[in-house]
GROMACS .gro file of C-alpha atoms in nm:
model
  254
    1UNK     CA    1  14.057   9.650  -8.712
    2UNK     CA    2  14.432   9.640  -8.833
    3UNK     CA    3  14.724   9.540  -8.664
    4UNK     CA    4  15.066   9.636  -8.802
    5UNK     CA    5  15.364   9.459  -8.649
    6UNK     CA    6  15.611   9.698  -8.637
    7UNK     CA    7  15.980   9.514  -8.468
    8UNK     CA    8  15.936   9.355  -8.120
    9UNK     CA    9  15.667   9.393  -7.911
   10UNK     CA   10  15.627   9.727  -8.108
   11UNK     CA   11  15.279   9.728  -8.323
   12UNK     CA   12  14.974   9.924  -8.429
   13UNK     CA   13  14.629   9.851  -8.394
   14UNK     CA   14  14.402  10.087  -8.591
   15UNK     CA   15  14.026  10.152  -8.621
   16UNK     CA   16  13.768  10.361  -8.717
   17UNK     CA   17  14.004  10.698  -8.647
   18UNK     CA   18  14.265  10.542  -8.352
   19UNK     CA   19  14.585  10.495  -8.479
   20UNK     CA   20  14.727  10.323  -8.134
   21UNK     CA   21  15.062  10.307  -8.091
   22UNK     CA   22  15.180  10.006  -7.864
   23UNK     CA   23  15.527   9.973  -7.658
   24UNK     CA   24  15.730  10.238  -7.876
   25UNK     CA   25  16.130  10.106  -7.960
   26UNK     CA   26  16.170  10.345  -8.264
   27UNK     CA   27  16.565  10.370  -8.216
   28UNK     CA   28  16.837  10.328  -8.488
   29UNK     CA   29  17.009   9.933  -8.556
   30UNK     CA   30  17.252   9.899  -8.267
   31UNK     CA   31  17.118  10.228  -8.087
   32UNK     CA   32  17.100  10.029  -7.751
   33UNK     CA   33  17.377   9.792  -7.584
   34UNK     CA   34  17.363   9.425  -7.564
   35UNK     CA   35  17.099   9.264  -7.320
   36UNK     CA   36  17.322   8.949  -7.286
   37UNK     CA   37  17.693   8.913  -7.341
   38UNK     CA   38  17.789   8.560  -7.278
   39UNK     CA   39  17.477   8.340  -7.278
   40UNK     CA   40  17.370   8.477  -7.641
   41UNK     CA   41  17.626   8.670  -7.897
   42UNK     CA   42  17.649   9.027  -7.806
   43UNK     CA   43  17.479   9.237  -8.021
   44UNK     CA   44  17.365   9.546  -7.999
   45UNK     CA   45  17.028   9.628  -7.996
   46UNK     CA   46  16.777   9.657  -8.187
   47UNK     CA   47  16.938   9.382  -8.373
   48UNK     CA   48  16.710   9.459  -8.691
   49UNK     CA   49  16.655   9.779  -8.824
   50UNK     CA   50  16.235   9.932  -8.807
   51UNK     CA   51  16.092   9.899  -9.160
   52UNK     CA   52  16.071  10.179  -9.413
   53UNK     CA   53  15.729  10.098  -9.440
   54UNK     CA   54  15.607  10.128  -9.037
   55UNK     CA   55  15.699  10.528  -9.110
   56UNK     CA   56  15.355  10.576  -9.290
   57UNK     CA   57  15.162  10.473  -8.957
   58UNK     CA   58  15.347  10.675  -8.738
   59UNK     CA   59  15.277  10.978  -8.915
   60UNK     CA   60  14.877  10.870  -8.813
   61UNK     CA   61  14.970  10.770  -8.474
   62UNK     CA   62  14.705  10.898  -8.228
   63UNK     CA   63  14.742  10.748  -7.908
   64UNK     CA   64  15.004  10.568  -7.729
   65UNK     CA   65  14.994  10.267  -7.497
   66UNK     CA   66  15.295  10.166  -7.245
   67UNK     CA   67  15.319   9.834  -7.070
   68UNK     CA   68  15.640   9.874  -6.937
   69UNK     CA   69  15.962  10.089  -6.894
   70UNK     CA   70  16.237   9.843  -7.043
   71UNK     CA   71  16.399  10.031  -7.340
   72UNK     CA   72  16.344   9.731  -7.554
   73UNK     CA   73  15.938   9.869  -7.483
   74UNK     CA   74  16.041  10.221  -7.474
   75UNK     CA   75  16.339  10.355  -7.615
   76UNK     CA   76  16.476  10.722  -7.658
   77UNK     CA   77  16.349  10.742  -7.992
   78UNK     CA   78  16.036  10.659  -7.865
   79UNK     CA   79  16.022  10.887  -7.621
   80UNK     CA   80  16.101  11.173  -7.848
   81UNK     CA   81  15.871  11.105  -8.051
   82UNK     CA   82  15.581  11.054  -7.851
   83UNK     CA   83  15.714  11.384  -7.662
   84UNK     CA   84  15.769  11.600  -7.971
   85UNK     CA   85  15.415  11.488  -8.105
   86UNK     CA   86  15.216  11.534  -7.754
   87UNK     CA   87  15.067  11.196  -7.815
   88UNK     CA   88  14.860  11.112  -7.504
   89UNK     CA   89  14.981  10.806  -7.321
   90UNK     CA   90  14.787  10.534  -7.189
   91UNK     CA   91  15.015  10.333  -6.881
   92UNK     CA   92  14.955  10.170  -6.560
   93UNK     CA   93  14.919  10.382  -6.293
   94UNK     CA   94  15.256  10.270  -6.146
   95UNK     CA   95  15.430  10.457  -6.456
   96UNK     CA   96  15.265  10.724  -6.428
   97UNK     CA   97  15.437  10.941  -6.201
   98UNK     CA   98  15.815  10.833  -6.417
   99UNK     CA   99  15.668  10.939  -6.745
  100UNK     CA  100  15.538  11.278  -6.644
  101UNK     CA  101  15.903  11.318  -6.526
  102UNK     CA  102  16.025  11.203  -6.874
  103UNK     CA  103  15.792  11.506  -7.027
  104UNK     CA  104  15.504  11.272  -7.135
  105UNK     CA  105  15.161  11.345  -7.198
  106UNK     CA  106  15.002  11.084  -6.960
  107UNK     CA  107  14.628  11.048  -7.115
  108UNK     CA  108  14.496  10.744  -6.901
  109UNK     CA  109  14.611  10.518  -6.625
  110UNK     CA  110  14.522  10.170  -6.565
  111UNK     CA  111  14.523   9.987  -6.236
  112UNK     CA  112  14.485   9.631  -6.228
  113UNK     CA  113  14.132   9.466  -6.274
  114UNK     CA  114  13.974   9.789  -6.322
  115UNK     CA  115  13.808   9.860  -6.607
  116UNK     CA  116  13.875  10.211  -6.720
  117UNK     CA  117  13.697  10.456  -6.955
  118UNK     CA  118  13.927  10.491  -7.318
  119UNK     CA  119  13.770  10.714  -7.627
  120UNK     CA  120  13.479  10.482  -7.716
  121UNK     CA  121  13.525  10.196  -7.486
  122UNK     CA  122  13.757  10.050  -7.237
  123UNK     CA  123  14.088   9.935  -7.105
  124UNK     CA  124  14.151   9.713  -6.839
  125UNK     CA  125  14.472   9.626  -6.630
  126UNK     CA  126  14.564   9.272  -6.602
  127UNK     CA  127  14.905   9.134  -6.379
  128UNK     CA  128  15.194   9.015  -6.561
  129UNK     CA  129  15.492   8.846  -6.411
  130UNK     CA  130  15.818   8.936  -6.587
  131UNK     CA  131  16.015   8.607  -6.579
  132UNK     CA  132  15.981   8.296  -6.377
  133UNK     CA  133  16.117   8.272  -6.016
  134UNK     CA  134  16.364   8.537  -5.892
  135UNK     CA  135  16.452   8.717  -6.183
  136UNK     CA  136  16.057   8.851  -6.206
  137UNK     CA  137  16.119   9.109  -5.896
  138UNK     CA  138  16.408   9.321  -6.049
  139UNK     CA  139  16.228   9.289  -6.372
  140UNK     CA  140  15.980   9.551  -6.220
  141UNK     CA  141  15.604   9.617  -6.241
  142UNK     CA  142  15.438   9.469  -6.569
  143UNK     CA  143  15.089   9.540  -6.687
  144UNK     CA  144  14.877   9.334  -6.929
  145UNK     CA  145  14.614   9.533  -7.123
  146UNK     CA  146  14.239   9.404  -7.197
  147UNK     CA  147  14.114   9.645  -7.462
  148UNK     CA  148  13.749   9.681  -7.598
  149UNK     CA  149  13.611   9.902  -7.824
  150UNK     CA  150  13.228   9.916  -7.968
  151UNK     CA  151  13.256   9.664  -8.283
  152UNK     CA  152  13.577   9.576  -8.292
  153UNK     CA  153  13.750   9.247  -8.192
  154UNK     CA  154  13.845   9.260  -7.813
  155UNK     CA  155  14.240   9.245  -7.793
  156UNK     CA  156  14.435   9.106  -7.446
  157UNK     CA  157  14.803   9.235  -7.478
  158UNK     CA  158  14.996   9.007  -7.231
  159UNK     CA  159  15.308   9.182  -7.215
  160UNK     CA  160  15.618   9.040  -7.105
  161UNK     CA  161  15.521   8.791  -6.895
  162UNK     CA  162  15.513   8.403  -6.792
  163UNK     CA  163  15.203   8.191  -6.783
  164UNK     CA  164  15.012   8.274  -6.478
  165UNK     CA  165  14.682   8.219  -6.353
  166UNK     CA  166  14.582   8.584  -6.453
  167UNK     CA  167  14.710   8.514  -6.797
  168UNK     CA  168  14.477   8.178  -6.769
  169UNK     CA  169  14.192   8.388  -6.650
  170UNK     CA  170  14.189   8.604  -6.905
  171UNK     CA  171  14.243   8.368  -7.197
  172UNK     CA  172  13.930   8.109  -7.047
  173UNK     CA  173  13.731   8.408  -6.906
  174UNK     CA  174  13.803   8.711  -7.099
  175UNK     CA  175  13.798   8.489  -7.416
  176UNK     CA  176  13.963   8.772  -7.605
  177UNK     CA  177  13.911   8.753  -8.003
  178UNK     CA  178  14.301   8.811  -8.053
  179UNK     CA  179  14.564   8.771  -7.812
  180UNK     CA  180  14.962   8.894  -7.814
  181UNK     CA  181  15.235   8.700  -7.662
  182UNK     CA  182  15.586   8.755  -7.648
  183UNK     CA  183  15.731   8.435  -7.739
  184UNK     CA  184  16.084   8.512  -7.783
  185UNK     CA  185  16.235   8.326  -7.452
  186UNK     CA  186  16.384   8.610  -7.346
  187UNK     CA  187  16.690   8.548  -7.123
  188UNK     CA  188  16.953   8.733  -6.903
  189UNK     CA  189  17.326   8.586  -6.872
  190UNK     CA  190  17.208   8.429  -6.539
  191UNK     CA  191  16.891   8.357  -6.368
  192UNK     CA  192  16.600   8.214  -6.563
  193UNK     CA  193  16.396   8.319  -6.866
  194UNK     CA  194  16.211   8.642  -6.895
  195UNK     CA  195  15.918   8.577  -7.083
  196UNK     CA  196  15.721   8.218  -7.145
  197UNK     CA  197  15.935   7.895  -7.254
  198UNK     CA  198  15.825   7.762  -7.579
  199UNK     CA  199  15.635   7.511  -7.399
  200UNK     CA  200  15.392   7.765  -7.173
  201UNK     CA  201  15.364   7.973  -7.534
  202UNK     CA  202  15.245   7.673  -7.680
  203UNK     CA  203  15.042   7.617  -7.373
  204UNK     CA  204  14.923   8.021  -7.404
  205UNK     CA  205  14.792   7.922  -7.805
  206UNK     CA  206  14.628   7.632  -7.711
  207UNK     CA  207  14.419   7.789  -7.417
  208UNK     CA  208  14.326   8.088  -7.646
  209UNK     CA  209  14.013   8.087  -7.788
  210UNK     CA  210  14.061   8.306  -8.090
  211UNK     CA  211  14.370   8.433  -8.300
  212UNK     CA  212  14.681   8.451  -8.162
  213UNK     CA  213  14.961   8.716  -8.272
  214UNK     CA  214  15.383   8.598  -8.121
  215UNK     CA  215  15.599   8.898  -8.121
  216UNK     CA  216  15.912   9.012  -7.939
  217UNK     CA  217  16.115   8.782  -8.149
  218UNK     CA  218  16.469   8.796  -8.355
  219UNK     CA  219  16.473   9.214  -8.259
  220UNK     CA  220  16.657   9.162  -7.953
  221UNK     CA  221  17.008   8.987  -7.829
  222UNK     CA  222  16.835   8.799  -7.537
  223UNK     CA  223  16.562   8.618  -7.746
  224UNK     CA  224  16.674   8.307  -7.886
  225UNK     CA  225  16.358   8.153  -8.004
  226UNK     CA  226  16.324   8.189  -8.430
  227UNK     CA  227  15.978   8.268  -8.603
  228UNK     CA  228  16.050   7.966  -8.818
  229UNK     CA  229  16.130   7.728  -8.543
  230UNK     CA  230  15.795   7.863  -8.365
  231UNK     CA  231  15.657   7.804  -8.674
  232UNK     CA  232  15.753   7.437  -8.685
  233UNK     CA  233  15.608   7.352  -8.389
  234UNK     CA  234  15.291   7.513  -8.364
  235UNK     CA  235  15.239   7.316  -8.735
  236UNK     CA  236  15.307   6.979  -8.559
  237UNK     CA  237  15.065   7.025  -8.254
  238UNK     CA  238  14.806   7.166  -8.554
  239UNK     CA  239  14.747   7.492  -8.440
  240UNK     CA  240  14.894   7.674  -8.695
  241UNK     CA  241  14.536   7.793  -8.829
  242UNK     CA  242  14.524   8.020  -8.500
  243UNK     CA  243  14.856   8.198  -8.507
  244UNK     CA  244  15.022   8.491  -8.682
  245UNK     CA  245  15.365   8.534  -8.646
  246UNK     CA  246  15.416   8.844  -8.833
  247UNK     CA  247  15.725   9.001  -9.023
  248UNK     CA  248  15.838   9.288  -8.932
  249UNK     CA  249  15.675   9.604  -9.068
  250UNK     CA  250  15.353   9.316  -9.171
  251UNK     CA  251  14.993   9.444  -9.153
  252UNK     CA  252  14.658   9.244  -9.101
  253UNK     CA  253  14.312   9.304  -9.113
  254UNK     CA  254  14.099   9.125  -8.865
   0.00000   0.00000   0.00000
């Protein structure tokens, strides 16, 4: 299996002949507005450009997976090209119904705790809570992925999401061979973070049994946490043997 970090919580993961495309923001430097103005400089977004060299892959894209409808998941860009390809989409089954309006090809839908029949193997819905205390319930419907495919590594896609017991079950149940987090901090002007603090991701990499990939990071406005200063602290608590923080537009073979 590979696993190409595109920008975000945008990546690959590719085997045998799946090329599957994962939370799509393909827009333009600057193509979206700012997702904080006072708390954080106000950038536009995507703050970074997408690589040169993520263009390859997307030419071999075959599938697509959604977790969520936030543009910094799914952008216009993304949509178009997932549209103008007729890539099928796998979502939950909340989403469904909004991207068949959108003109997407809706493939499979997940519901929660269900496993659910995908190409060789399966996909399985898992909860995510999109920030801690209030902030989670205008933040919408998240959903977690649990993927597993005949000889391949099993992969648990958290999402955007704080630690939860869910997350906990899957990480000490589950025991997924690689595991995603988005470890940027995300945070709005007001109310409190989006995604995990620093201290649950560290929590999140220490529970996790096998590798451990942190995205979502220095793409967006609202994330403040660095790769480097994730990278400093995993190295103190010694766990920096588990974790790939990848580059943007970075590839690895697992």
């Amino acid at each position: 299996m590979k696993i190409q970090h595109f920008r975000n919580a945008t990546m690959v993961v590719e085997f045998e002949d799946i090329v599957l495309l994962i939370d799509p923001m393909l827009g333009a430097k600057g193509s979206l507005p700012p997702f904080s103005f006072f708390r954080f400089r106000a950038k536009r977004n995507p703050i970074v450009a997408l690589p040169e060299i993520c263009n390859d892959t997307l030419n071999r894209v075959t599938h697509c997976l959604i977790t969520h409808l936030h543009p910094d998941h799914l952008d216009a860009q993304g949509e178009t090209f997932i549209r103008d390809k007729q890539i099928p989409v796998i979502c939950s089954v909340k989403d469904e119904k909004e991207l068949k309006k959108r003109g997407l090809q809706v493939f499979t839908t997940v519901r929660y705790w269900e496993k659910t029949a995908l190409l060789s193997g399966t996909v399985e819905g898992i909860p995510a809570r999109h920030g801690y205390g209030f902030v989670a319930k205008p933040a919408g419907n998240v959903m977690g992925f649990f993927l597993r495919f005949p000889g391949q590594p099993t992969v648990y896609l958290s999402s955007d999401t704080i630690y939860t017991e869910d997350v906990d079950k899957v990480l000490t149940s589950y025991r997924p061979d690689i595991s995603v987090v988005a470890a940027g901090s995300a945070q709005f002007d007001i109310f409190k973070p989006l995604l995990m603090t620093t201290d649950d991701v560290l929590r999140f990499i220490r529970v996790a049994p096998g590798m451990v990939i942190a995205n979502h990071m220095e793409a967006v406005n609202h994330c403040p946490t660095k790769r480097t200063d994730l990278s400093a602290m995993i190295t103190s608590k010694g766990m920096a043997h588990k974790v790939w923080i990848p580059e943007d537009g970075a590839m690895r073979e697992f």
